[in-house]
Amino acid sequence: MLARRFISASLGAFLAASLGSGALATEVNLTAPGASEGFTERLKSASLSIQSATKDDATSQDLLAAAQADYNRLIGVLYAAGYYGPVISIKVDGREAGSVPPLGAPAQVNRIDIVVEQGAPFTFSRAEVTPLAPGTQLPKDFRTGAQARADLVQGAADASVKAWRNAGHAKVAVTGQQITAVHPQSALSAQITLAPGPRLTFGALNIPGESRVRDARIREIAGLPTGEVYDPAKLKRSADRLRRSGAFRSVALKDAATIGPGDTVDINAELTDAKRRR
C-alpha cells in the first residue's frame, strides 16, 4: 500500500490546530509548504477532518471517514486554483487514511496529520469553446497562458450556454469536453464543444397542476409572449408577474423537455397556491 496518495494541485503554509475539548480531543495538523496564508485558510475551511475534530460527539469512525473524504475535498480546492500535480498525505495516528478499511477505524483517534505538496501551477495551453454565440463574454482569464483554474473552465462553459440561451437557443447542450493535463509542461488543454440546437419561439404555457386560480387567468397574469423568440429574461418577467399577483406561494416556469412543432418550446408552470386569507 502506498504511503501517500497522489492527486493533482498545489499548496503551501503551515497550520497546526489542536481542536476539540476534553482529554480525548483529537489534534489535527495541516501542513502546506509554500502556500499563502489565504490559500491555507481555504484548505482549512474545506477540511472535514478539522471540522469533525471540533465536535464533542465525533466518534473514531467519524474522524476516519472525514480524513478519507479530505483527499477529494482538498483536491477540489487545488484544482479550482490551478494546481494539478500535488501529493496529499493524510495520516491517522501515523497510518495513511486511504489504506485503512472503512470498518477498520481504531478505538480512538488522537492525531491527524495532513501534508499537501502543491506542485507547480498549471497554465492553459489551450482554452477553447466552440461554437460561440455572437457577443459571448467568456471569463477574461480563460485564455492561453493564464493560470488554469478549474472554475474558469466551468465558468466558460456556463457563460457560453447562457449566451446561446439568450439568443433563443433554449436547448443548447455541452456535447464534448476534452480536459487534458500535461504534467511535464505543467499545462492544461481545455476544449468544450456545444450543440446550440435550433432557435426556438415560445409555445404554450402548460399548467399541469391544480390551482384555485383559473388557467385562463394564470395565462393572462403571466403574459407569456407565445410566438416570440425564446428569451430567458422574458420568461423571468412572466414568473415575476405571477409572484407579484399574491395568489401563489411558489412559482417556477420551466422549459418543456422536448422541442415542439415548428421549433417551439412549451413552458410548464409549477405553481403552489398561497394560503387563503382569513
PDB file of C-alpha atoms in Angstrom:
ATOM      1  CA  MET A   1       0.000   0.000   0.000  1.00  0.00           C
ATOM      2  CA  LEU A   2       1.371   3.394  -0.958  1.00  0.00           C
ATOM      3  CA  ALA A   3       2.352   5.613   1.939  1.00  0.00           C
ATOM      4  CA  ARG A   4       0.998   8.586   0.027  1.00  0.00           C
ATOM      5  CA  ARG A   5      -1.946   9.247  -2.107  1.00  0.00           C
ATOM      6  CA  PHE A   6      -1.123  11.089  -5.336  1.00  0.00           C
ATOM      7  CA  ILE A   7      -3.517  13.700  -6.607  1.00  0.00           C
ATOM      8  CA  SER A   8      -3.186  16.901  -8.577  1.00  0.00           C
ATOM      9  CA  ALA A   9      -2.907  20.583  -7.405  1.00  0.00           C
ATOM     10  CA  SER A  10      -0.757  22.934  -5.256  1.00  0.00           C
ATOM     11  CA  LEU A  11      -0.481  24.172  -1.695  1.00  0.00           C
ATOM     12  CA  GLY A  12       1.592  25.881   0.919  1.00  0.00           C
ATOM     13  CA  ALA A  13       1.877  27.206   4.500  1.00  0.00           C
ATOM     14  CA  PHE A  14       1.644  25.623   7.885  1.00  0.00           C
ATOM     15  CA  LEU A  15      -1.399  25.279  10.060  1.00  0.00           C
ATOM     16  CA  ALA A  16      -1.444  23.363  13.300  1.00  0.00           C
ATOM     17  CA  ALA A  17      -4.633  23.262  15.307  1.00  0.00           C
ATOM     18  CA  SER A  18      -5.376  21.366  18.452  1.00  0.00           C
ATOM     19  CA  LEU A  19      -9.142  21.024  18.204  1.00  0.00           C
ATOM     20  CA  GLY A  20     -11.894  19.548  20.256  1.00  0.00           C
ATOM     21  CA  SER A  21     -12.249  19.586  24.008  1.00  0.00           C
ATOM     22  CA  GLY A  22     -11.529  17.351  26.935  1.00  0.00           C
ATOM     23  CA  ALA A  23      -8.906  14.674  27.413  1.00  0.00           C
ATOM     24  CA  LEU A  24      -9.913  12.835  24.255  1.00  0.00           C
ATOM     25  CA  ALA A  25      -9.501  15.848  21.940  1.00  0.00           C
ATOM     26  CA  THR A  26      -8.077  14.982  18.514  1.00  0.00           C
ATOM     27  CA  GLU A  27      -5.155  17.061  17.291  1.00  0.00           C
ATOM     28  CA  VAL A  28      -5.277  17.995  13.607  1.00  0.00           C
ATOM     29  CA  ASN A  29      -2.196  19.355  11.821  1.00  0.00           C
ATOM     30  CA  LEU A  30      -2.419  20.671   8.273  1.00  0.00           C
ATOM     31  CA  THR A  31       0.905  21.492   6.601  1.00  0.00           C
ATOM     32  CA  ALA A  32       1.022  23.077   3.153  1.00  0.00           C
ATOM     33  CA  PRO A  33       4.589  24.194   2.357  1.00  0.00           C
ATOM     34  CA  GLY A  34       4.759  27.238   0.096  1.00  0.00           C
ATOM     35  CA  ALA A  35       1.074  28.168   0.195  1.00  0.00           C
ATOM     36  CA  SER A  36      -0.074  31.646   1.117  1.00  0.00           C
ATOM     37  CA  GLU A  37      -1.895  32.279   4.368  1.00  0.00           C
ATOM     38  CA  GLY A  38      -5.104  32.974   2.499  1.00  0.00           C
ATOM     39  CA  PHE A  39      -4.897  29.766   0.490  1.00  0.00           C
ATOM     40  CA  THR A  40      -4.139  27.797   3.633  1.00  0.00           C
ATOM     41  CA  GLU A  41      -7.319  29.202   5.152  1.00  0.00           C
ATOM     42  CA  ARG A  42      -9.243  27.920   2.151  1.00  0.00           C
ATOM     43  CA  LEU A  43      -7.786  24.463   2.731  1.00  0.00           C
ATOM     44  CA  LYS A  44      -8.624  24.691   6.399  1.00  0.00           C
ATOM     45  CA  SER A  45     -12.213  25.603   5.594  1.00  0.00           C
ATOM     46  CA  ALA A  46     -12.506  22.655   3.205  1.00  0.00           C
ATOM     47  CA  SER A  47     -11.031  20.062   5.575  1.00  0.00           C
ATOM     48  CA  LEU A  48     -13.679  17.805   7.024  1.00  0.00           C
ATOM     49  CA  SER A  49     -11.108  16.445   9.488  1.00  0.00           C
ATOM     50  CA  ILE A  50     -10.718  19.870  11.070  1.00  0.00           C
ATOM     51  CA  GLN A  51     -14.475  20.389  11.182  1.00  0.00           C
ATOM     52  CA  SER A  52     -15.153  16.949  12.662  1.00  0.00           C
ATOM     53  CA  ALA A  53     -12.472  17.275  15.357  1.00  0.00           C
ATOM     54  CA  THR A  54     -14.314  20.247  16.847  1.00  0.00           C
ATOM     55  CA  LYS A  55     -17.402  18.163  17.583  1.00  0.00           C
ATOM     56  CA  ASP A  56     -17.628  16.663  21.051  1.00  0.00           C
ATOM     57  CA  ASP A  57     -19.696  13.734  19.799  1.00  0.00           C
ATOM     58  CA  ALA A  58     -17.382  12.772  16.895  1.00  0.00           C
ATOM     59  CA  THR A  59     -16.501   9.065  17.037  1.00  0.00           C
ATOM     60  CA  SER A  60     -13.312   7.466  15.769  1.00  0.00           C
ATOM     61  CA  GLN A  61     -15.322   6.166  12.793  1.00  0.00           C
ATOM     62  CA  ASP A  62     -16.484   9.734  12.067  1.00  0.00           C
ATOM     63  CA  LEU A  63     -12.905  11.025  12.190  1.00  0.00           C
ATOM     64  CA  LEU A  64     -11.608   8.277   9.897  1.00  0.00           C
ATOM     65  CA  ALA A  65     -14.401   8.929   7.398  1.00  0.00           C
ATOM     66  CA  ALA A  66     -13.613  12.658   7.498  1.00  0.00           C
ATOM     67  CA  ALA A  67      -9.910  12.013   6.873  1.00  0.00           C
ATOM     68  CA  GLN A  68     -10.685   9.754   3.917  1.00  0.00           C
ATOM     69  CA  ALA A  69     -13.092  12.316   2.474  1.00  0.00           C
ATOM     70  CA  ASP A  70     -10.453  15.043   2.725  1.00  0.00           C
ATOM     71  CA  TYR A  71      -8.471  13.689  -0.235  1.00  0.00           C
ATOM     72  CA  ASN A  72     -11.243  14.730  -2.618  1.00  0.00           C
ATOM     73  CA  ARG A  73     -12.226  17.850  -0.672  1.00  0.00           C
ATOM     74  CA  LEU A  74      -8.690  19.249  -0.730  1.00  0.00           C
ATOM     75  CA  ILE A  75      -8.137  18.292  -4.352  1.00  0.00           C
ATOM     76  CA  GLY A  76     -11.229  20.311  -5.229  1.00  0.00           C
ATOM     77  CA  VAL A  77      -9.648  23.407  -3.691  1.00  0.00           C
ATOM     78  CA  LEU A  78      -6.382  22.739  -5.503  1.00  0.00           C
ATOM     79  CA  TYR A  79      -7.966  22.162  -8.897  1.00  0.00           C
ATOM     80  CA  ALA A  80     -10.015  25.312  -8.525  1.00  0.00           C
ATOM     81  CA  ALA A  81      -6.749  27.235  -8.005  1.00  0.00           C
ATOM     82  CA  GLY A  82      -4.997  25.626 -10.999  1.00  0.00           C
ATOM     83  CA  TYR A  83      -2.769  23.024  -9.310  1.00  0.00           C
ATOM     84  CA  TYR A  84      -2.983  19.607 -10.955  1.00  0.00           C
ATOM     85  CA  GLY A  85       0.178  17.856  -9.754  1.00  0.00           C
ATOM     86  CA  PRO A  86       0.106  17.723  -5.960  1.00  0.00           C
ATOM     87  CA  VAL A  87       0.746  14.973  -3.466  1.00  0.00           C
ATOM     88  CA  ILE A  88      -1.586  14.704  -0.478  1.00  0.00           C
ATOM     89  CA  SER A  89      -0.851  12.592   2.562  1.00  0.00           C
ATOM     90  CA  ILE A  90      -3.376  12.204   5.388  1.00  0.00           C
ATOM     91  CA  LYS A  91      -2.250  10.087   8.310  1.00  0.00           C
ATOM     92  CA  VAL A  92      -4.444   8.962  11.172  1.00  0.00           C
ATOM     93  CA  ASP A  93      -2.173   8.205  14.136  1.00  0.00           C
ATOM     94  CA  GLY A  94       0.652   7.547  11.692  1.00  0.00           C
ATOM     95  CA  ARG A  95      -1.340   5.394   9.283  1.00  0.00           C
ATOM     96  CA  GLU A  96      -2.296   6.644   5.816  1.00  0.00           C
ATOM     97  CA  ALA A  97      -6.056   7.191   5.913  1.00  0.00           C
ATOM     98  CA  GLY A  98      -6.544   5.819   2.411  1.00  0.00           C
ATOM     99  CA  SER A  99      -5.107   2.442   3.481  1.00  0.00           C
ATOM    100  CA  VAL A 100      -7.489   1.943   6.416  1.00  0.00           C
ATOM    101  CA  PRO A 101     -10.561  -0.212   5.613  1.00  0.00           C
ATOM    102  CA  PRO A 102     -13.861   1.676   6.030  1.00  0.00           C
ATOM    103  CA  LEU A 103     -14.793  -0.518   9.005  1.00  0.00           C
ATOM    104  CA  GLY A 104     -11.280  -0.637  10.401  1.00  0.00           C
ATOM    105  CA  ALA A 105     -11.335   2.540  12.464  1.00  0.00           C
ATOM    106  CA  PRO A 106      -9.229   2.422  15.647  1.00  0.00           C
ATOM    107  CA  ALA A 107     -10.933   2.652  19.017  1.00  0.00           C
ATOM    108  CA  GLN A 108      -9.646   6.198  19.390  1.00  0.00           C
ATOM    109  CA  VAL A 109      -8.088   8.790  17.063  1.00  0.00           C
ATOM    110  CA  ASN A 110      -5.532  11.011  18.772  1.00  0.00           C
ATOM    111  CA  ARG A 111      -3.911  12.809  15.836  1.00  0.00           C
ATOM    112  CA  ILE A 112      -4.489  13.511  12.155  1.00  0.00           C
ATOM    113  CA  ASP A 113      -1.598  14.885  10.074  1.00  0.00           C
ATOM    114  CA  ILE A 114      -2.372  16.362   6.658  1.00  0.00           C
ATOM    115  CA  VAL A 115       0.507  17.280   4.336  1.00  0.00           C
ATOM    116  CA  VAL A 116      -0.124  18.800   0.915  1.00  0.00           C
ATOM    117  CA  GLU A 117       2.643  19.348  -1.613  1.00  0.00           C
ATOM    118  CA  GLN A 118       1.085  21.581  -4.202  1.00  0.00           C
ATOM    119  CA  GLY A 119       3.409  21.203  -7.154  1.00  0.00           C
ATOM    120  CA  ALA A 120       3.678  23.755  -9.940  1.00  0.00           C
ATOM    121  CA  PRO A 121       0.710  25.878 -11.051  1.00  0.00           C
ATOM    122  CA  PHE A 122      -0.638  24.842 -14.458  1.00  0.00           C
ATOM    123  CA  THR A 123      -1.351  27.281 -17.289  1.00  0.00           C
ATOM    124  CA  PHE A 124      -3.729  26.923 -20.224  1.00  0.00           C
ATOM    125  CA  SER A 125      -2.050  25.577 -23.360  1.00  0.00           C
ATOM    126  CA  ARG A 126      -5.473  25.730 -24.988  1.00  0.00           C
ATOM    127  CA  ALA A 127      -8.698  27.381 -23.847  1.00  0.00           C
ATOM    128  CA  GLU A 128     -11.470  26.970 -26.365  1.00  0.00           C
ATOM    129  CA  VAL A 129     -15.258  26.767 -26.553  1.00  0.00           C
ATOM    130  CA  THR A 130     -16.933  26.137 -29.905  1.00  0.00           C
ATOM    131  CA  PRO A 131     -19.210  27.262 -31.352  1.00  0.00           C
ATOM    132  CA  LEU A 132     -19.837  30.564 -29.615  1.00  0.00           C
ATOM    133  CA  ALA A 133     -22.951  32.693 -29.894  1.00  0.00           C
ATOM    134  CA  PRO A 134     -22.328  36.236 -31.148  1.00  0.00           C
ATOM    135  CA  GLY A 135     -21.321  38.531 -28.294  1.00  0.00           C
ATOM    136  CA  THR A 136     -20.395  35.756 -25.846  1.00  0.00           C
ATOM    137  CA  GLN A 137     -18.363  37.106 -22.915  1.00  0.00           C
ATOM    138  CA  LEU A 138     -16.033  34.388 -21.650  1.00  0.00           C
ATOM    139  CA  PRO A 139     -14.119  34.799 -18.348  1.00  0.00           C
ATOM    140  CA  LYS A 140     -11.194  37.098 -19.138  1.00  0.00           C
ATOM    141  CA  ASP A 141      -8.646  34.645 -17.727  1.00  0.00           C
ATOM    142  CA  PHE A 142      -9.907  31.721 -19.787  1.00  0.00           C
ATOM    143  CA  ARG A 143      -7.098  32.103 -22.318  1.00  0.00           C
ATOM    144  CA  THR A 144      -3.812  30.556 -23.365  1.00  0.00           C
ATOM    145  CA  GLY A 145      -1.046  31.327 -20.884  1.00  0.00           C
ATOM    146  CA  ALA A 146      -3.293  32.142 -17.913  1.00  0.00           C
ATOM    147  CA  GLN A 147      -3.331  30.030 -14.763  1.00  0.00           C
ATOM    148  CA  ALA A 148      -5.593  27.075 -15.491  1.00  0.00           C
ATOM    149  CA  ARG A 149      -8.110  27.268 -12.677  1.00  0.00           C
ATOM    150  CA  ALA A 150     -10.874  24.683 -12.884  1.00  0.00           C
ATOM    151  CA  ASP A 151     -13.513  27.294 -12.062  1.00  0.00           C
ATOM    152  CA  LEU A 152     -12.528  29.170 -15.240  1.00  0.00           C
ATOM    153  CA  VAL A 153     -13.323  26.097 -17.342  1.00  0.00           C
ATOM    154  CA  GLN A 154     -16.713  25.754 -15.684  1.00  0.00           C
ATOM    155  CA  GLY A 155     -17.297  29.493 -15.973  1.00  0.00           C
ATOM    156  CA  ALA A 156     -16.522  29.428 -19.691  1.00  0.00           C
ATOM    157  CA  ALA A 157     -18.982  26.578 -20.259  1.00  0.00           C
ATOM    158  CA  ASP A 158     -21.703  28.326 -18.235  1.00  0.00           C
ATOM    159  CA  ALA A 159     -21.189  31.675 -19.997  1.00  0.00           C
ATOM    160  CA  SER A 160     -21.324  30.028 -23.424  1.00  0.00           C
ATOM    161  CA  VAL A 161     -24.521  28.139 -22.659  1.00  0.00           C
ATOM    162  CA  LYS A 162     -26.112  31.297 -21.234  1.00  0.00           C
ATOM    163  CA  ALA A 163     -25.232  33.293 -24.369  1.00  0.00           C
ATOM    164  CA  TRP A 164     -26.857  30.733 -26.661  1.00  0.00           C
ATOM    165  CA  ARG A 165     -29.996  30.637 -24.478  1.00  0.00           C
ATOM    166  CA  ASN A 166     -30.158  34.432 -24.548  1.00  0.00           C
ATOM    167  CA  ALA A 167     -30.044  34.179 -28.358  1.00  0.00           C
ATOM    168  CA  GLY A 168     -33.098  31.908 -28.372  1.00  0.00           C
ATOM    169  CA  HIS A 169     -31.415  28.501 -28.389  1.00  0.00           C
ATOM    170  CA  ALA A 170     -33.134  27.087 -25.308  1.00  0.00           C
ATOM    171  CA  LYS A 171     -31.883  23.527 -25.840  1.00  0.00           C
ATOM    172  CA  VAL A 172     -28.170  24.272 -26.153  1.00  0.00           C
ATOM    173  CA  ALA A 173     -26.096  21.469 -24.638  1.00  0.00           C
ATOM    174  CA  VAL A 174     -22.468  20.693 -23.869  1.00  0.00           C
ATOM    175  CA  THR A 175     -21.684  17.699 -26.095  1.00  0.00           C
ATOM    176  CA  GLY A 176     -17.945  17.335 -25.549  1.00  0.00           C
ATOM    177  CA  GLN A 177     -15.248  18.152 -23.020  1.00  0.00           C
ATOM    178  CA  GLN A 178     -11.583  17.385 -23.565  1.00  0.00           C
ATOM    179  CA  ILE A 179      -9.620  18.395 -20.470  1.00  0.00           C
ATOM    180  CA  THR A 180      -6.019  17.159 -20.587  1.00  0.00           C
ATOM    181  CA  ALA A 181      -3.315  17.884 -18.026  1.00  0.00           C
ATOM    182  CA  VAL A 182       0.216  17.608 -19.430  1.00  0.00           C
ATOM    183  CA  HIS A 183       2.360  17.258 -16.327  1.00  0.00           C
ATOM    184  CA  PRO A 184       5.890  17.675 -17.791  1.00  0.00           C
ATOM    185  CA  GLN A 185       4.881  21.098 -19.163  1.00  0.00           C
ATOM    186  CA  SER A 186       2.513  21.971 -16.291  1.00  0.00           C
ATOM    187  CA  ALA A 187      -0.093  22.733 -18.936  1.00  0.00           C
ATOM    188  CA  LEU A 188      -3.826  22.173 -19.238  1.00  0.00           C
ATOM    189  CA  SER A 189      -5.654  21.865 -22.537  1.00  0.00           C
ATOM    190  CA  ALA A 190      -9.380  22.641 -22.267  1.00  0.00           C
ATOM    191  CA  GLN A 191     -11.725  22.191 -25.214  1.00  0.00           C
ATOM    192  CA  ILE A 192     -15.502  22.416 -24.823  1.00  0.00           C
ATOM    193  CA  THR A 193     -17.933  21.642 -27.634  1.00  0.00           C
ATOM    194  CA  LEU A 194     -21.532  22.852 -27.712  1.00  0.00           C
ATOM    195  CA  ALA A 195     -24.585  21.898 -29.741  1.00  0.00           C
ATOM    196  CA  PRO A 196     -26.753  25.067 -29.889  1.00  0.00           C
ATOM    197  CA  GLY A 197     -29.785  23.403 -31.442  1.00  0.00           C
ATOM    198  CA  PRO A 198     -32.400  25.421 -33.351  1.00  0.00           C
ATOM    199  CA  ARG A 199     -33.543  28.916 -32.477  1.00  0.00           C
ATOM    200  CA  LEU A 200     -36.886  28.479 -30.744  1.00  0.00           C
ATOM    201  CA  THR A 201     -40.001  30.504 -30.116  1.00  0.00           C
ATOM    202  CA  PHE A 202     -42.259  30.393 -27.081  1.00  0.00           C
ATOM    203  CA  GLY A 203     -45.036  27.816 -27.306  1.00  0.00           C
ATOM    204  CA  ALA A 204     -47.930  27.362 -24.911  1.00  0.00           C
ATOM    205  CA  LEU A 205     -47.960  27.863 -21.152  1.00  0.00           C
ATOM    206  CA  ASN A 206     -48.915  24.475 -19.705  1.00  0.00           C
ATOM    207  CA  ILE A 207     -50.481  24.319 -16.240  1.00  0.00           C
ATOM    208  CA  PRO A 208     -50.458  20.639 -15.221  1.00  0.00           C
ATOM    209  CA  GLY A 209     -51.213  21.081 -11.511  1.00  0.00           C
ATOM    210  CA  GLU A 210     -54.353  22.210  -9.718  1.00  0.00           C
ATOM    211  CA  SER A 211     -54.954  25.766  -8.547  1.00  0.00           C
ATOM    212  CA  ARG A 212     -57.822  27.853  -7.260  1.00  0.00           C
ATOM    213  CA  VAL A 213     -56.914  30.348  -9.978  1.00  0.00           C
ATOM    214  CA  ARG A 214     -58.420  29.545 -13.375  1.00  0.00           C
ATOM    215  CA  ASP A 215     -55.933  28.507 -16.090  1.00  0.00           C
ATOM    216  CA  ALA A 216     -57.069  31.345 -18.327  1.00  0.00           C
ATOM    217  CA  ARG A 217     -56.407  33.858 -15.550  1.00  0.00           C
ATOM    218  CA  ILE A 218     -52.964  32.367 -14.862  1.00  0.00           C
ATOM    219  CA  ARG A 219     -52.030  32.741 -18.533  1.00  0.00           C
ATOM    220  CA  GLU A 220     -53.368  36.313 -18.507  1.00  0.00           C
ATOM    221  CA  ILE A 221     -51.265  37.259 -15.480  1.00  0.00           C
ATOM    222  CA  ALA A 222     -48.123  35.576 -16.807  1.00  0.00           C
ATOM    223  CA  GLY A 223     -48.373  37.193 -20.220  1.00  0.00           C
ATOM    224  CA  LEU A 224     -46.034  34.635 -21.806  1.00  0.00           C
ATOM    225  CA  PRO A 225     -45.161  36.026 -25.264  1.00  0.00           C
ATOM    226  CA  THR A 226     -46.195  32.949 -27.263  1.00  0.00           C
ATOM    227  CA  GLY A 227     -44.819  33.103 -30.815  1.00  0.00           C
ATOM    228  CA  GLU A 228     -41.865  35.352 -29.925  1.00  0.00           C
ATOM    229  CA  VAL A 229     -38.238  34.214 -29.919  1.00  0.00           C
ATOM    230  CA  TYR A 230     -37.339  32.411 -26.712  1.00  0.00           C
ATOM    231  CA  ASP A 231     -35.767  34.764 -24.183  1.00  0.00           C
ATOM    232  CA  PRO A 232     -34.875  33.807 -20.573  1.00  0.00           C
ATOM    233  CA  ALA A 233     -35.414  37.430 -19.497  1.00  0.00           C
ATOM    234  CA  LYS A 234     -38.998  37.395 -20.793  1.00  0.00           C
ATOM    235  CA  LEU A 235     -39.583  34.063 -19.072  1.00  0.00           C
ATOM    236  CA  LYS A 236     -38.363  35.565 -15.808  1.00  0.00           C
ATOM    237  CA  ARG A 237     -40.714  38.539 -16.210  1.00  0.00           C
ATOM    238  CA  SER A 238     -43.660  36.155 -16.624  1.00  0.00           C
ATOM    239  CA  ALA A 239     -42.677  34.338 -13.447  1.00  0.00           C
ATOM    240  CA  ASP A 240     -42.274  37.638 -11.598  1.00  0.00           C
ATOM    241  CA  ARG A 241     -45.759  38.751 -12.629  1.00  0.00           C
ATOM    242  CA  LEU A 242     -47.224  35.553 -11.204  1.00  0.00           C
ATOM    243  CA  ARG A 243     -45.320  36.053  -7.930  1.00  0.00           C
ATOM    244  CA  ARG A 244     -46.445  39.668  -7.605  1.00  0.00           C
ATOM    245  CA  SER A 245     -50.077  38.651  -8.019  1.00  0.00           C
ATOM    246  CA  GLY A 246     -50.008  37.302  -4.453  1.00  0.00           C
ATOM    247  CA  ALA A 247     -52.048  34.268  -5.467  1.00  0.00           C
ATOM    248  CA  PHE A 248     -49.156  31.814  -5.292  1.00  0.00           C
ATOM    249  CA  ARG A 249     -46.779  30.710  -2.552  1.00  0.00           C
ATOM    250  CA  SER A 250     -44.245  29.395  -5.075  1.00  0.00           C
ATOM    251  CA  VAL A 251     -43.790  29.857  -8.821  1.00  0.00           C
ATOM    252  CA  ALA A 252     -41.487  28.041 -11.249  1.00  0.00           C
ATOM    253  CA  LEU A 253     -41.662  28.314 -15.037  1.00  0.00           C
ATOM    254  CA  LYS A 254     -39.578  25.638 -16.751  1.00  0.00           C
ATOM    255  CA  ASP A 255     -38.825  24.756 -20.377  1.00  0.00           C
ATOM    256  CA  ALA A 256     -40.548  21.634 -21.642  1.00  0.00           C
ATOM    257  CA  ALA A 257     -38.202  18.685 -22.119  1.00  0.00           C
ATOM    258  CA  THR A 258     -38.698  18.438 -25.886  1.00  0.00           C
ATOM    259  CA  ILE A 259     -38.923  20.805 -28.824  1.00  0.00           C
ATOM    260  CA  GLY A 260     -42.438  21.220 -30.197  1.00  0.00           C
ATOM    261  CA  PRO A 261     -43.684  21.532 -33.770  1.00  0.00           C
ATOM    262  CA  GLY A 262     -42.274  24.458 -35.725  1.00  0.00           C
ATOM    263  CA  ASP A 263     -39.272  24.855 -33.395  1.00  0.00           C
ATOM    264  CA  THR A 264     -41.317  25.923 -30.415  1.00  0.00           C
ATOM    265  CA  VAL A 265     -40.768  25.223 -26.740  1.00  0.00           C
ATOM    266  CA  ASP A 266     -43.677  24.999 -24.337  1.00  0.00           C
ATOM    267  CA  ILE A 267     -43.321  26.298 -20.787  1.00  0.00           C
ATOM    268  CA  ASN A 268     -44.535  24.264 -17.814  1.00  0.00           C
ATOM    269  CA  ALA A 269     -45.855  26.209 -14.818  1.00  0.00           C
ATOM    270  CA  GLU A 270     -45.258  24.691 -11.392  1.00  0.00           C
ATOM    271  CA  LEU A 271     -47.470  26.655  -9.008  1.00  0.00           C
ATOM    272  CA  THR A 272     -48.449  26.347  -5.371  1.00  0.00           C
ATOM    273  CA  ASP A 273     -51.381  28.437  -4.211  1.00  0.00           C
ATOM    274  CA  ALA A 274     -50.915  30.870  -1.366  1.00  0.00           C
ATOM    275  CA  LYS A 275     -52.875  30.212   1.808  1.00  0.00           C
ATOM    276  CA  ARG A 276     -56.335  31.700   1.866  1.00  0.00           C
ATOM    277  CA  ARG A 277     -56.664  34.909   3.831  1.00  0.00           C
ATOM    278  CA  ARG A 278     -58.954  34.878   6.863  1.00  0.00           C
TER     279      ARG A 278
END
